[in-house]
Short mmCIF file of C-alpha atoms in Angstrom, two decimals:
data_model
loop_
_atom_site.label_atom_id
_atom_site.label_comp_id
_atom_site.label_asym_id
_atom_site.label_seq_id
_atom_site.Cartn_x
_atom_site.Cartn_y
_atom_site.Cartn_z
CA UNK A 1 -27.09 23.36 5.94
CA UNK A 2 -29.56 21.41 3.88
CA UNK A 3 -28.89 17.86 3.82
CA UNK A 4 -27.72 16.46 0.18
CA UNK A 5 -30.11 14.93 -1.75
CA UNK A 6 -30.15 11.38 -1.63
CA UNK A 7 -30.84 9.50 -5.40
CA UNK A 8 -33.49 9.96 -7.11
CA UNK A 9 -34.54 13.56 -5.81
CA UNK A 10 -35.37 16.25 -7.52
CA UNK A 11 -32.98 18.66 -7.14
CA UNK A 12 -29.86 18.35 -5.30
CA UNK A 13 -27.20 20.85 -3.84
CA UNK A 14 -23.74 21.85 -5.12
CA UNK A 15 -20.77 21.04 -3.38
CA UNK A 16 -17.62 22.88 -3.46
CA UNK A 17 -15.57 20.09 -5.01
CA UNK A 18 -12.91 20.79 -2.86
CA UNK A 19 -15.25 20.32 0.16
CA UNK A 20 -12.83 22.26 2.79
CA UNK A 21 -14.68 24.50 5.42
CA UNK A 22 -14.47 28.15 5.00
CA UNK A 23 -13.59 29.11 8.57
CA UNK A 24 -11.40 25.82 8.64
CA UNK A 25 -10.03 24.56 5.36
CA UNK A 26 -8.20 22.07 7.15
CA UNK A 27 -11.69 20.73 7.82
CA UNK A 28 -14.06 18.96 5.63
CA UNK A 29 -17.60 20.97 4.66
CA UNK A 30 -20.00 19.94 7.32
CA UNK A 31 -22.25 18.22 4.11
CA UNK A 32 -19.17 15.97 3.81
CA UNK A 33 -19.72 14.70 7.62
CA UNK A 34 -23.77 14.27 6.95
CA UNK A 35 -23.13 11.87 3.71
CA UNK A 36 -20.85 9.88 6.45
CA UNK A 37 -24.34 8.95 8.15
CA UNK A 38 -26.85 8.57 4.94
CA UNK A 39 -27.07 4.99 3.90
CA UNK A 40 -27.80 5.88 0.61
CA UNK A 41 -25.15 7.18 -1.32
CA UNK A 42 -25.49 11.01 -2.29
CA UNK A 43 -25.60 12.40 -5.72
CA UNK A 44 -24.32 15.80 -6.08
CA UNK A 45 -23.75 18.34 -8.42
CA UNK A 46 -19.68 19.19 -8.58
CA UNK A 47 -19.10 22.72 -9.95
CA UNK A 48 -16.21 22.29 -12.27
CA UNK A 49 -15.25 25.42 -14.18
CA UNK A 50 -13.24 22.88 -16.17
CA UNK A 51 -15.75 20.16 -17.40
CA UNK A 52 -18.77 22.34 -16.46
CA UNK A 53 -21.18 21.35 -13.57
CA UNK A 54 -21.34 17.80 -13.54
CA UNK A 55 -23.41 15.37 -11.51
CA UNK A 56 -21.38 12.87 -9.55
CA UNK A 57 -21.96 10.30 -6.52
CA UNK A 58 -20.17 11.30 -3.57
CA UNK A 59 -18.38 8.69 -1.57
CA UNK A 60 -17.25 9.74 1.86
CA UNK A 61 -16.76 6.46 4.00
CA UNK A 62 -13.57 5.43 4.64
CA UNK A 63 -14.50 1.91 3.55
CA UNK A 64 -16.52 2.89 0.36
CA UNK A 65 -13.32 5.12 -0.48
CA UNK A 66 -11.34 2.45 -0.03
CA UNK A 67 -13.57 -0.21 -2.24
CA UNK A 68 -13.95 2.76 -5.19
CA UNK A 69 -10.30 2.83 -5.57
CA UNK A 70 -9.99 -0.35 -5.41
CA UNK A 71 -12.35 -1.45 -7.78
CA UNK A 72 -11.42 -2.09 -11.58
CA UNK A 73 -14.92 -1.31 -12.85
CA UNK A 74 -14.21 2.20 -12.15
CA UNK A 75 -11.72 3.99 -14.73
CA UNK A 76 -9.87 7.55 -14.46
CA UNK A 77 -11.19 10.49 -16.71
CA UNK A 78 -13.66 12.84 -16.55
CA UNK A 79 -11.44 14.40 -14.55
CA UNK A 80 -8.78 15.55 -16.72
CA UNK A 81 -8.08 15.92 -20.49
CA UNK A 82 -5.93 12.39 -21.99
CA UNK A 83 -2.34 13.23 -22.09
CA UNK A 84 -0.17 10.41 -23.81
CA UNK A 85 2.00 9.03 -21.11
CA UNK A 86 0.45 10.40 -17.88
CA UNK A 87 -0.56 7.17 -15.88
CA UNK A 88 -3.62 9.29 -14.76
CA UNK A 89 -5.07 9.08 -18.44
CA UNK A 90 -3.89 4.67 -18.37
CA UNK A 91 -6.57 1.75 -16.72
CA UNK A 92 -6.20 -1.51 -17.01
CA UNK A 93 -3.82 -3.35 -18.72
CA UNK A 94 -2.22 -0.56 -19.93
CA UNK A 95 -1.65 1.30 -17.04
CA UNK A 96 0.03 -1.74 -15.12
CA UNK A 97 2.58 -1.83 -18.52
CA UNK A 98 3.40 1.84 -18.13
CA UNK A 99 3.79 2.24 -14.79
CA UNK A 100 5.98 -0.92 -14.58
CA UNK A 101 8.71 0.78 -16.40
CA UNK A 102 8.21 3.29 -13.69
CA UNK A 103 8.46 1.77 -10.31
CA UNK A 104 11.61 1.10 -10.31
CA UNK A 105 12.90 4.26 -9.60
CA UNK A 106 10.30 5.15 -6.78
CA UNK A 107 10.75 2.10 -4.00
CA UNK A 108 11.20 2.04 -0.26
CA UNK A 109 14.90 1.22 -1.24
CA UNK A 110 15.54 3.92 -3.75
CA UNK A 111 13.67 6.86 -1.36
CA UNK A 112 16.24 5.87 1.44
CA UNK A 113 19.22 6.10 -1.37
CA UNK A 114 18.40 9.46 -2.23
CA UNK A 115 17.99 10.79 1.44
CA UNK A 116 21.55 11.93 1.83
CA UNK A 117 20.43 13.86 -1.71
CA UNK A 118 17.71 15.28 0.00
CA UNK A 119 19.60 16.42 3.51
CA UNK A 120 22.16 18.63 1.46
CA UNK A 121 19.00 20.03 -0.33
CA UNK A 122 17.02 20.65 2.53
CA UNK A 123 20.38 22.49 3.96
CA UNK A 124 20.86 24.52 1.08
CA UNK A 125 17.23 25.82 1.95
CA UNK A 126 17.46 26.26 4.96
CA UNK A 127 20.57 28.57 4.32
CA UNK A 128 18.66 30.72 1.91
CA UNK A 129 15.48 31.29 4.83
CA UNK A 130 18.71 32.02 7.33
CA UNK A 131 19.95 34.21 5.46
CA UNK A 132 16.41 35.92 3.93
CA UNK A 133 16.22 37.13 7.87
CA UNK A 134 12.60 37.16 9.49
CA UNK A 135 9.83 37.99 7.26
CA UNK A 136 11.14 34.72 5.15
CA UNK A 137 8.20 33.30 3.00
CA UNK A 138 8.65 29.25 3.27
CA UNK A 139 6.52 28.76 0.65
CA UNK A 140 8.97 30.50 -1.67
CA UNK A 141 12.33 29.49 0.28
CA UNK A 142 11.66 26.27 1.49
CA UNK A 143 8.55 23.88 0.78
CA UNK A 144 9.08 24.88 -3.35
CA UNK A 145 12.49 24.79 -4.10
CA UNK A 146 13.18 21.32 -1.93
CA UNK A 147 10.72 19.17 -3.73
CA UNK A 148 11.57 21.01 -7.28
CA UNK A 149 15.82 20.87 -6.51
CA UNK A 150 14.89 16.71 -5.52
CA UNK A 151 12.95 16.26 -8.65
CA UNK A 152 14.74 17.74 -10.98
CA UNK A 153 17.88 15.95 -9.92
CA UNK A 154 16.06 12.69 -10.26
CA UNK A 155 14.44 13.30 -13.76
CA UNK A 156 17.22 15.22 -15.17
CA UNK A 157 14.90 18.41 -15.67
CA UNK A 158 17.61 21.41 -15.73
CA UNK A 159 16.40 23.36 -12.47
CA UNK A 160 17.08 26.73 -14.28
CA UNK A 161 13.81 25.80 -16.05
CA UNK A 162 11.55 26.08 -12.99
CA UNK A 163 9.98 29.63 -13.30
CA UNK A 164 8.39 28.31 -16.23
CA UNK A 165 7.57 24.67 -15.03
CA UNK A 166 6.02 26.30 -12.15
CA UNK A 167 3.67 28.67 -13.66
CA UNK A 168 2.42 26.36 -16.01
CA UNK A 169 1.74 23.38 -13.80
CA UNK A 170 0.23 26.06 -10.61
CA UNK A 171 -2.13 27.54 -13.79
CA UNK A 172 -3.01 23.93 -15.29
CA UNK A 173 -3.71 22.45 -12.05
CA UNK A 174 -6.01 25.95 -10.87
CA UNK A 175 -9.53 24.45 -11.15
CA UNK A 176 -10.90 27.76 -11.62
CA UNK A 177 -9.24 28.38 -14.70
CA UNK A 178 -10.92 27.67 -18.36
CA UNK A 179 -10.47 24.76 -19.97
CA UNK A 180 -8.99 26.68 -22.82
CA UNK A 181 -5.99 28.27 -20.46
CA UNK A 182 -5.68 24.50 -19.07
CA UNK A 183 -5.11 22.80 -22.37
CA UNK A 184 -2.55 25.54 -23.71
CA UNK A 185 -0.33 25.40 -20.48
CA UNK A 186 -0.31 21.13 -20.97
CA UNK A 187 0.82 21.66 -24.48
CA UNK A 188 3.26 24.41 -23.60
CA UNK A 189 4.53 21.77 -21.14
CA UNK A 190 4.20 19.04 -23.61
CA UNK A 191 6.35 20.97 -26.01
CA UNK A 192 8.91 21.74 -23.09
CA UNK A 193 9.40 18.22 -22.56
CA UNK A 194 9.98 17.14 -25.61
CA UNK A 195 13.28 18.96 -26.35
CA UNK A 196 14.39 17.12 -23.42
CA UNK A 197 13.38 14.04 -24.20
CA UNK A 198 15.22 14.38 -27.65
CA UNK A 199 18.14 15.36 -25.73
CA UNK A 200 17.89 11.76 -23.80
CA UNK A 201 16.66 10.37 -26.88
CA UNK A 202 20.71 11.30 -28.28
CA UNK A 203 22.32 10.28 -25.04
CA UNK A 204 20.15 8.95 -22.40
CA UNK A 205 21.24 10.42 -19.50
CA UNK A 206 22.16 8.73 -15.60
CA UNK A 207 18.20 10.07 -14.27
CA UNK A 208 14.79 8.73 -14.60
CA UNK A 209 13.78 9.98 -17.97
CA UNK A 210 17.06 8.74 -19.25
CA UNK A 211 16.61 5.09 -17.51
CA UNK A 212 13.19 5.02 -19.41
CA UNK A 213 14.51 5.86 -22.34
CA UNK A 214 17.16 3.58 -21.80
CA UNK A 215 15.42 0.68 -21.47
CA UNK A 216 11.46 0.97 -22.74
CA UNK A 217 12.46 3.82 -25.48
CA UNK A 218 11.61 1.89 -28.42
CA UNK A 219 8.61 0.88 -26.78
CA UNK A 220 7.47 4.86 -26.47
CA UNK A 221 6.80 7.24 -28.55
CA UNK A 222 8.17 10.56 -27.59
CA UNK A 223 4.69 11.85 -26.93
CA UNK A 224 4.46 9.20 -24.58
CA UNK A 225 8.04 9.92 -23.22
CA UNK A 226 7.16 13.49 -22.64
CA UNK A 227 4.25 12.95 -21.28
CA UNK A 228 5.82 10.90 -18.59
CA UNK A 229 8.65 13.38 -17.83
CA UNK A 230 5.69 15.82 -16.92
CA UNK A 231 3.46 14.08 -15.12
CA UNK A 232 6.43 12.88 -13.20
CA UNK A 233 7.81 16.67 -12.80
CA UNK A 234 4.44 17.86 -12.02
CA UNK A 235 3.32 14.99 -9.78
CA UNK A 236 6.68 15.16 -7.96
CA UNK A 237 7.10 19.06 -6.80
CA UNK A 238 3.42 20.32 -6.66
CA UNK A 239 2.06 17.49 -4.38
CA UNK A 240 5.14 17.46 -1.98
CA UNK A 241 5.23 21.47 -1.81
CA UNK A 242 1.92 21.59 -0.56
CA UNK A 243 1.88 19.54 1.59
CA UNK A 244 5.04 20.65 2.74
CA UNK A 245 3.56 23.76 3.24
CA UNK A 246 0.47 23.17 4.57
CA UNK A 247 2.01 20.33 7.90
CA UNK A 248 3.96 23.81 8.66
CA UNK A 249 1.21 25.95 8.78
CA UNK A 250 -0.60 23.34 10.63
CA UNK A 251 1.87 22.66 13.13
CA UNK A 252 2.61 26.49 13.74
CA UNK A 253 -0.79 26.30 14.57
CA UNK A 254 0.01 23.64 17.20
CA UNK A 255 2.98 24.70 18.86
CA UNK A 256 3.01 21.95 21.53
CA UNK A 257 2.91 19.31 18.23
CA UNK A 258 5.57 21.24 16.50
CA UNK A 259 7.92 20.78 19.71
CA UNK A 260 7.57 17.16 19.68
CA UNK A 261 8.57 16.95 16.11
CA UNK A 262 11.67 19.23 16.63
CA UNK A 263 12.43 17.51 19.73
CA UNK A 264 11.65 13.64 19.65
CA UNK A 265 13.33 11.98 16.46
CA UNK A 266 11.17 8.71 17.56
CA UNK A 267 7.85 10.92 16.78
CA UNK A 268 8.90 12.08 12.96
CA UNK A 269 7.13 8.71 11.36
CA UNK A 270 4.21 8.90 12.70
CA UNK A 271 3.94 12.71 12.43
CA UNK A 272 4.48 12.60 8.80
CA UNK A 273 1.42 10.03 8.76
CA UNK A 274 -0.46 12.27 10.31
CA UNK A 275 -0.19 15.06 8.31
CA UNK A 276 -0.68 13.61 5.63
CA UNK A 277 -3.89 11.77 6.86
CA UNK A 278 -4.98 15.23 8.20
CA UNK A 279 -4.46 17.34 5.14
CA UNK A 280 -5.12 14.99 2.75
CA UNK A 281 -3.98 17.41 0.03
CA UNK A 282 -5.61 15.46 -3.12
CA UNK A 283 -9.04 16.00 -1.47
CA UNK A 284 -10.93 14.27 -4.18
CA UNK A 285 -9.56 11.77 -6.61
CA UNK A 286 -12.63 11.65 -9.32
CA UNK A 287 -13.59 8.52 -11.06
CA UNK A 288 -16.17 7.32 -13.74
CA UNK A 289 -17.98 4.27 -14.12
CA UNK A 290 -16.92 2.06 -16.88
CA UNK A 291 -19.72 -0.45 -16.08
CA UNK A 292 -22.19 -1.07 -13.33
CA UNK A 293 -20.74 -1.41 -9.83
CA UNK A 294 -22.43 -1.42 -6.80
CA UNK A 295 -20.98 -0.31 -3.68
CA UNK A 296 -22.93 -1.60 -0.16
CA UNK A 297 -24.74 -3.09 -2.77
CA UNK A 298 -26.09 0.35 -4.21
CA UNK A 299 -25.89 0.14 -7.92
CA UNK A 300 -23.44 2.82 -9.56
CA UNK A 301 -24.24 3.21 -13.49
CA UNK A 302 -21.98 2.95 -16.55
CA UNK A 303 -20.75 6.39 -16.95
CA UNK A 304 -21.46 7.60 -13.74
CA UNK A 305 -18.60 10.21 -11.84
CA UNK A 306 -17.96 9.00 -8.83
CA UNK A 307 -16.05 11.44 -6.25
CA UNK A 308 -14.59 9.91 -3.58
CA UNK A 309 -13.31 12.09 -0.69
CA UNK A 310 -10.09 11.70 1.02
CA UNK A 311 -10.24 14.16 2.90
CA UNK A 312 -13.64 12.43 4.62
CA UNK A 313 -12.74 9.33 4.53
CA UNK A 314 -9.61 9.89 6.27
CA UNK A 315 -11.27 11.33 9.31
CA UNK A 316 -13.82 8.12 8.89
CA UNK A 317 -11.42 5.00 9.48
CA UNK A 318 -13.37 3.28 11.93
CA UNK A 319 -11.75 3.89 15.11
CA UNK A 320 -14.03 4.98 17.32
CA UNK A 321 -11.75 4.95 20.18
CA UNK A 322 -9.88 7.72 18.67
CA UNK A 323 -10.75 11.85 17.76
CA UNK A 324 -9.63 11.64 14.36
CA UNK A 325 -10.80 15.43 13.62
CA UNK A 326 -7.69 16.50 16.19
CA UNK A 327 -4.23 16.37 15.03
CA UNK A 328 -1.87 14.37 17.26
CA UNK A 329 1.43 13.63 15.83
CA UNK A 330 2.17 10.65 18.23
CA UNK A 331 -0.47 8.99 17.06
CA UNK A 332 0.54 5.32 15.56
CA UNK A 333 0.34 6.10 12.31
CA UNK A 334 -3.51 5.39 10.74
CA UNK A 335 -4.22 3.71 6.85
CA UNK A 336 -5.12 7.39 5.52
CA UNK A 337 -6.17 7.02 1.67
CA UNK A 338 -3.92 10.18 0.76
CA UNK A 339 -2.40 8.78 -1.67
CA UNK A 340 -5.32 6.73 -2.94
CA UNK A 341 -5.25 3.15 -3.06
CA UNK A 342 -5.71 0.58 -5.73
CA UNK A 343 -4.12 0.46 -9.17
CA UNK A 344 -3.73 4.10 -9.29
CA UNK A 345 -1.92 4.40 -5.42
CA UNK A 346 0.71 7.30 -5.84
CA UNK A 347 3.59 5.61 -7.38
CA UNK A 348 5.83 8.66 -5.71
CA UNK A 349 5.14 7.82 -2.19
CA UNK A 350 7.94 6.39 -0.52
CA UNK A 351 10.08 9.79 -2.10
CA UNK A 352 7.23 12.65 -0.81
CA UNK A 353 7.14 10.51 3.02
CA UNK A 354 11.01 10.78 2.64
CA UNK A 355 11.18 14.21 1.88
CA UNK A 356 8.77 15.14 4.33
CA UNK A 357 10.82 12.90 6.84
CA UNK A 358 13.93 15.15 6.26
CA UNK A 359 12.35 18.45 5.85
CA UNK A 360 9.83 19.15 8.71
CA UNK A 361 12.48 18.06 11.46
CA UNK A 362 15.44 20.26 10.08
CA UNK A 363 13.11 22.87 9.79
CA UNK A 364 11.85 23.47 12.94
CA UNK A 365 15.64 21.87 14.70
CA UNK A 366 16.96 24.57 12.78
CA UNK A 367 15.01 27.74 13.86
CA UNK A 368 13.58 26.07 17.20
CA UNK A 369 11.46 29.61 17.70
CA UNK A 370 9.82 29.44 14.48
CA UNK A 371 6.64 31.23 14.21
CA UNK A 372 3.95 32.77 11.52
CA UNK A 373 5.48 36.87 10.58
CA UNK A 374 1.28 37.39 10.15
CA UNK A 375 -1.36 36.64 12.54
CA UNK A 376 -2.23 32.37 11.75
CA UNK A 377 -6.02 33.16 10.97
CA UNK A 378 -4.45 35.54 8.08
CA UNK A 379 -2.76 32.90 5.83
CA UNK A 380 -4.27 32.43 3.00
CA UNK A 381 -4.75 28.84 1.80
CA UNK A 382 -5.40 27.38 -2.11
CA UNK A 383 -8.76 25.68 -1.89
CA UNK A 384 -9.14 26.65 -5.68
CA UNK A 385 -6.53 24.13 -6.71
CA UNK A 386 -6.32 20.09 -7.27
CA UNK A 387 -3.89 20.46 -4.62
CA UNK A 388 -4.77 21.85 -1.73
CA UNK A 389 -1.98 24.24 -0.29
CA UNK A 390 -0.98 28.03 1.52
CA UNK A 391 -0.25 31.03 -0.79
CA UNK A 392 2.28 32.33 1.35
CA UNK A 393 4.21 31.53 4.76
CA UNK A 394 6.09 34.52 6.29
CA UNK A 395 7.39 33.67 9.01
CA UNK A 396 9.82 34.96 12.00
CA UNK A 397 12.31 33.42 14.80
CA UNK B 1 2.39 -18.14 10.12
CA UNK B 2 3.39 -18.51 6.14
CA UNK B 3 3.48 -15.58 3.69
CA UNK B 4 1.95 -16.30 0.42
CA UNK B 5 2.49 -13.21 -2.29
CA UNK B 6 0.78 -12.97 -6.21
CA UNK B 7 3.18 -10.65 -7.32
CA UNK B 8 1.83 -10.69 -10.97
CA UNK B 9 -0.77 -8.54 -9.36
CA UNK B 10 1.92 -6.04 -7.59
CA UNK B 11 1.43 -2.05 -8.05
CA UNK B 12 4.41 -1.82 -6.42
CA UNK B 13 4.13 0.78 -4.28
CA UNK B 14 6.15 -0.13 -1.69
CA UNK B 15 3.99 -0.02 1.41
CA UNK B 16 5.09 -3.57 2.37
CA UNK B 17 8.58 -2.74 2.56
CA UNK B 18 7.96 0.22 4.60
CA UNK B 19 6.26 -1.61 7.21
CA UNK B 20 8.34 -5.13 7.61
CA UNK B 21 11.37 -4.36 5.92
CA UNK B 22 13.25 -7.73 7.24
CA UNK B 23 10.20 -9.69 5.68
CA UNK B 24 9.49 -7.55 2.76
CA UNK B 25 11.56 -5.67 -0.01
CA UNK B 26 10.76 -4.83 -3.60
CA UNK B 27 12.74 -5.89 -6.55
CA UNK B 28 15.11 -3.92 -8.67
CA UNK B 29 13.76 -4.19 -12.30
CA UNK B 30 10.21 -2.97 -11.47
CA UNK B 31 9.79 -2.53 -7.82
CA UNK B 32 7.45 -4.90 -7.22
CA UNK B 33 7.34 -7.28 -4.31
CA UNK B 34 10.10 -9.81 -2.78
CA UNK B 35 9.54 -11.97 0.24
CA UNK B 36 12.56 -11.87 2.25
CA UNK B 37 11.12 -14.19 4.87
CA UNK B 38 8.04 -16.56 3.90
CA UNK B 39 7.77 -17.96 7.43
CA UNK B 40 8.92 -15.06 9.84
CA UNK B 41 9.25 -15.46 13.58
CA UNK B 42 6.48 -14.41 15.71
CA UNK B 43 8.11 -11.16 16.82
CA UNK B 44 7.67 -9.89 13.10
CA UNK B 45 3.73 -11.18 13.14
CA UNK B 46 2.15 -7.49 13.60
CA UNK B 47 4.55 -5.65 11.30
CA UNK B 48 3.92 -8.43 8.50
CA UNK B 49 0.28 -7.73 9.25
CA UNK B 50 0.02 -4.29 9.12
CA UNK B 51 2.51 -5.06 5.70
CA UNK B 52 -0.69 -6.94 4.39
CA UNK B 53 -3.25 -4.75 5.62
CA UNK B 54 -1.65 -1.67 3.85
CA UNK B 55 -1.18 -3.39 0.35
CA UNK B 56 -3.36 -1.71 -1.95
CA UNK B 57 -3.25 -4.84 -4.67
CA UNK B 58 -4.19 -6.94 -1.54
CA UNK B 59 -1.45 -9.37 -2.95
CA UNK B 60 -0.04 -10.61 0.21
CA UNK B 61 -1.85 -13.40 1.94
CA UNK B 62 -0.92 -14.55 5.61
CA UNK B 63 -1.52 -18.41 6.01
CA UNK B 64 -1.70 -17.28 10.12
CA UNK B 65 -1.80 -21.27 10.86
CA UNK B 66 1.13 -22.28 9.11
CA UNK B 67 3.83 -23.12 11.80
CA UNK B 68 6.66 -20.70 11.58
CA UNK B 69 9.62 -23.67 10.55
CA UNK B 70 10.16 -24.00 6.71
CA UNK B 71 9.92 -27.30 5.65
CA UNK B 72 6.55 -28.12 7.95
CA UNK B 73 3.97 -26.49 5.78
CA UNK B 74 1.36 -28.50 5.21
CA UNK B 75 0.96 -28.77 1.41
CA UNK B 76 -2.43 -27.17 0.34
CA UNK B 77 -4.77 -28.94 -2.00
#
């Protein structure tokens, strides 16, 4: 592989922007590991069928990953069209008043209220895979519906609606789609949303959207209301069913791992940890410039994009005492950027590690012989997407 | 050691919680953070470190000197 072109070159090379290997997409592109070494940061060229090509700087140390979040010179978009109400359209002042009428519903306290919640749901999937027989696809039966049954019940989203809350958010979030298609499925959701906000609006219900509504409603418009209810929805069963998906496939993969998290209760923290270090399924979370910055004192410019890879940086914290391209599930668990850091850290964290805390143990305590229904290297895995997931996961016990 | 927290600065994420939950917890009108325990005893020390190391607002600051008893913090300037 040629080496990326470091600033100033003439030309430089195109990088998938998910950056997953093609033989491995568990694994980051090989140019991903050579930007690791260059002390001059890397400008690329990100093929985005949404925006068009666009040039970017590439940031792939752990540390630089960590300082780019972090820093409030650097503002979301670029990245996605503004949507009134989605925190991922907010900086600044702004977004710290908007997502404080959030949190409250998405802390360490609240996640462990609503594990009993997520138990009976995780059961109730569990029963339909049981009863499915072998050939069961987990992406269908299991890492979906749990995520979509736990959201729904927290935002008050009726979960009859999901075949079309699905489709829409899998086609607005598929990179390879048009920018046209994307804006038409945000509206469609958009105008979803806001029959159920004027439902809350009427009688604010005991959920979420309701709470907001509740207290901050005169505050919002219902653009703004909707547009939280979605990015919430969106944010909360997409995300979580990937990676749901993909620490299965990966620990199917490694059956010794898999053992140790069906077996040793005392290993489930630290597994979860290091999935999500290892799959890091928000690979990139893009950036722009809103003035200079400098990182290692190398100047970024006003309206610059700046890509910073998690999935890098997480196998780049620093640690040289440890492999961190293997998985190891006992490991004590490592400060992955998965779910970003700074302003914009993934205000549904504390749910998705519960979740995945529940789920992953049940399902392999459950069918302790659990293995793939099609040869491993066969599964076919969404690199086209923001979120990085399998297509399908038949498996067989 | 003496926990010292700007909470005005707080994304609330929760992180501190997670890791010292006797020291930290997060408050119920917008999550963001509570000290439980400004001066915990030296058992809690890594957990309340870790708790720091993993805030992304970097809002917790550990006075590691300060001796663990309330009341025998030296006043700072």
């Amino acid at each position: 592989m040629p080496p990326l072109a470091a600033p100033g070159a003439d030309h430089v090379q195109p990088v998938p922007i998910g950056g997953r290997a093609a033989q491995c997409p568990f694994a980051p592109v090989a140019e991903l590991y050579d930007t690791q070494k260059e002390d001059e940061l890397s400008r690329v060229k990100v093929p985005s069928p949404m925006l068009g090509e666009f040039d970017a700087v590439l940031v792939t140390r752990y540390d630089d990953v960590k300082d780019v979040l972090a820093d409030e010179g650097l503002r979301m978009g670029g990245s996605m069209p503004y949507q009134p109400g989605n925190l991922l359209s907010y900086d600044g002042p702004e977004h710290t008043r908007l997502r404080r009428m959030l949190t409250a519903s998405f802390t360490t306290k609240r996640a462990r209220e609503l594990r009993p919640g997520i138990e009976a749901v995780v059961a109730s999937s569990l029963d339909a895979v049981e009863e499915a027989g072998p050939g069961a696809d987990l992406v269908q039966l299991f890492s979906t519906p749990i995520p979509t049954l736990v959201i729904c019940e927290l935002l008050g989203v009726p979960y009859t609606d999901r075949e079309g809350f699905q489709r829409r958010t899998a086609l607005a979030l598929d990179f390879t789609q048009s920018r046209e298609v994307q804006m038409e499925k945000a509206a469609e959701m958009m105008a979803y949303m806001a029959q159920l906000v004027a439902r809350h609006r009427e009688n604010a219900g005991d959920n979420v959207l309701g709470r907001v509504v509740r207290e901050y409603g005169d505050q919002l418009s219902d653009e703004e209301l909707a547009g939280i209810g979605n990015m919430l929805l969106i944010a909360g069963h997409e995300t979580i069913a990937n990676t749901l998906s993909s620490s299965i496939a990966l620990l199917l993969q490694h059956p010794e791992q898999l053992a140790a998290v069906r077996d040793d209760p005392s290993v489930t923290d630290s597994a979860v940890e290091e999935l999500l270090r290892y799959i890091a399924p928000a690979t990139i979370l893009p950036r722009q410039a809103a003035g200079d910055i400098c990182v290692r004192d190398q100047e970024i410019h006003k309206g610059e994009h700046v890509v910073p890879s998690v999935l890098a940086a997480n196998r780049d914290l620093g640690t040289a005492d440890q492999d961190l391209d293997s998985l190891d599930v006992r490991r004590p668990a490592q400060r992955h950027l998965t779910f970003g850091f700074g302003p914009h850290q993934c205000l549904g964290q504390q749910l998705a590690r519960m979740e995945l805390r529940v789920a992953l143990p049940a399902l392999f305590t459950r069918f302790p012989t659990l293995r793939s229904a099609v040869p491993l290297d066969d599964l076919e895995y969404r690199t086209n997407a923001l979120v990085f997931g399998v297509n399908a996961l038949p498996v067989t016990w | 050691m003496k926990i010292e927290v700007d909470d005005t600065r707080c994304f609330a994420v929760g992180n501190c919680a997670l890791h010292a939950p006797a020291v930290f917890d997060q408050n119920d009108e917008d999550g963001r953070v509570v000290v439980l325990d400004p001066a915990p005893s030296e058992q809690q020390y890594a957990q309340v470190r870790e708790a720091a190391s993993r805030c992304p607002a970097a809002v917790i600051v550990l006075h590691e000197d300060a001796p663990d008893r309330p009341g025998t913090i030296p006043r700072e300037e």
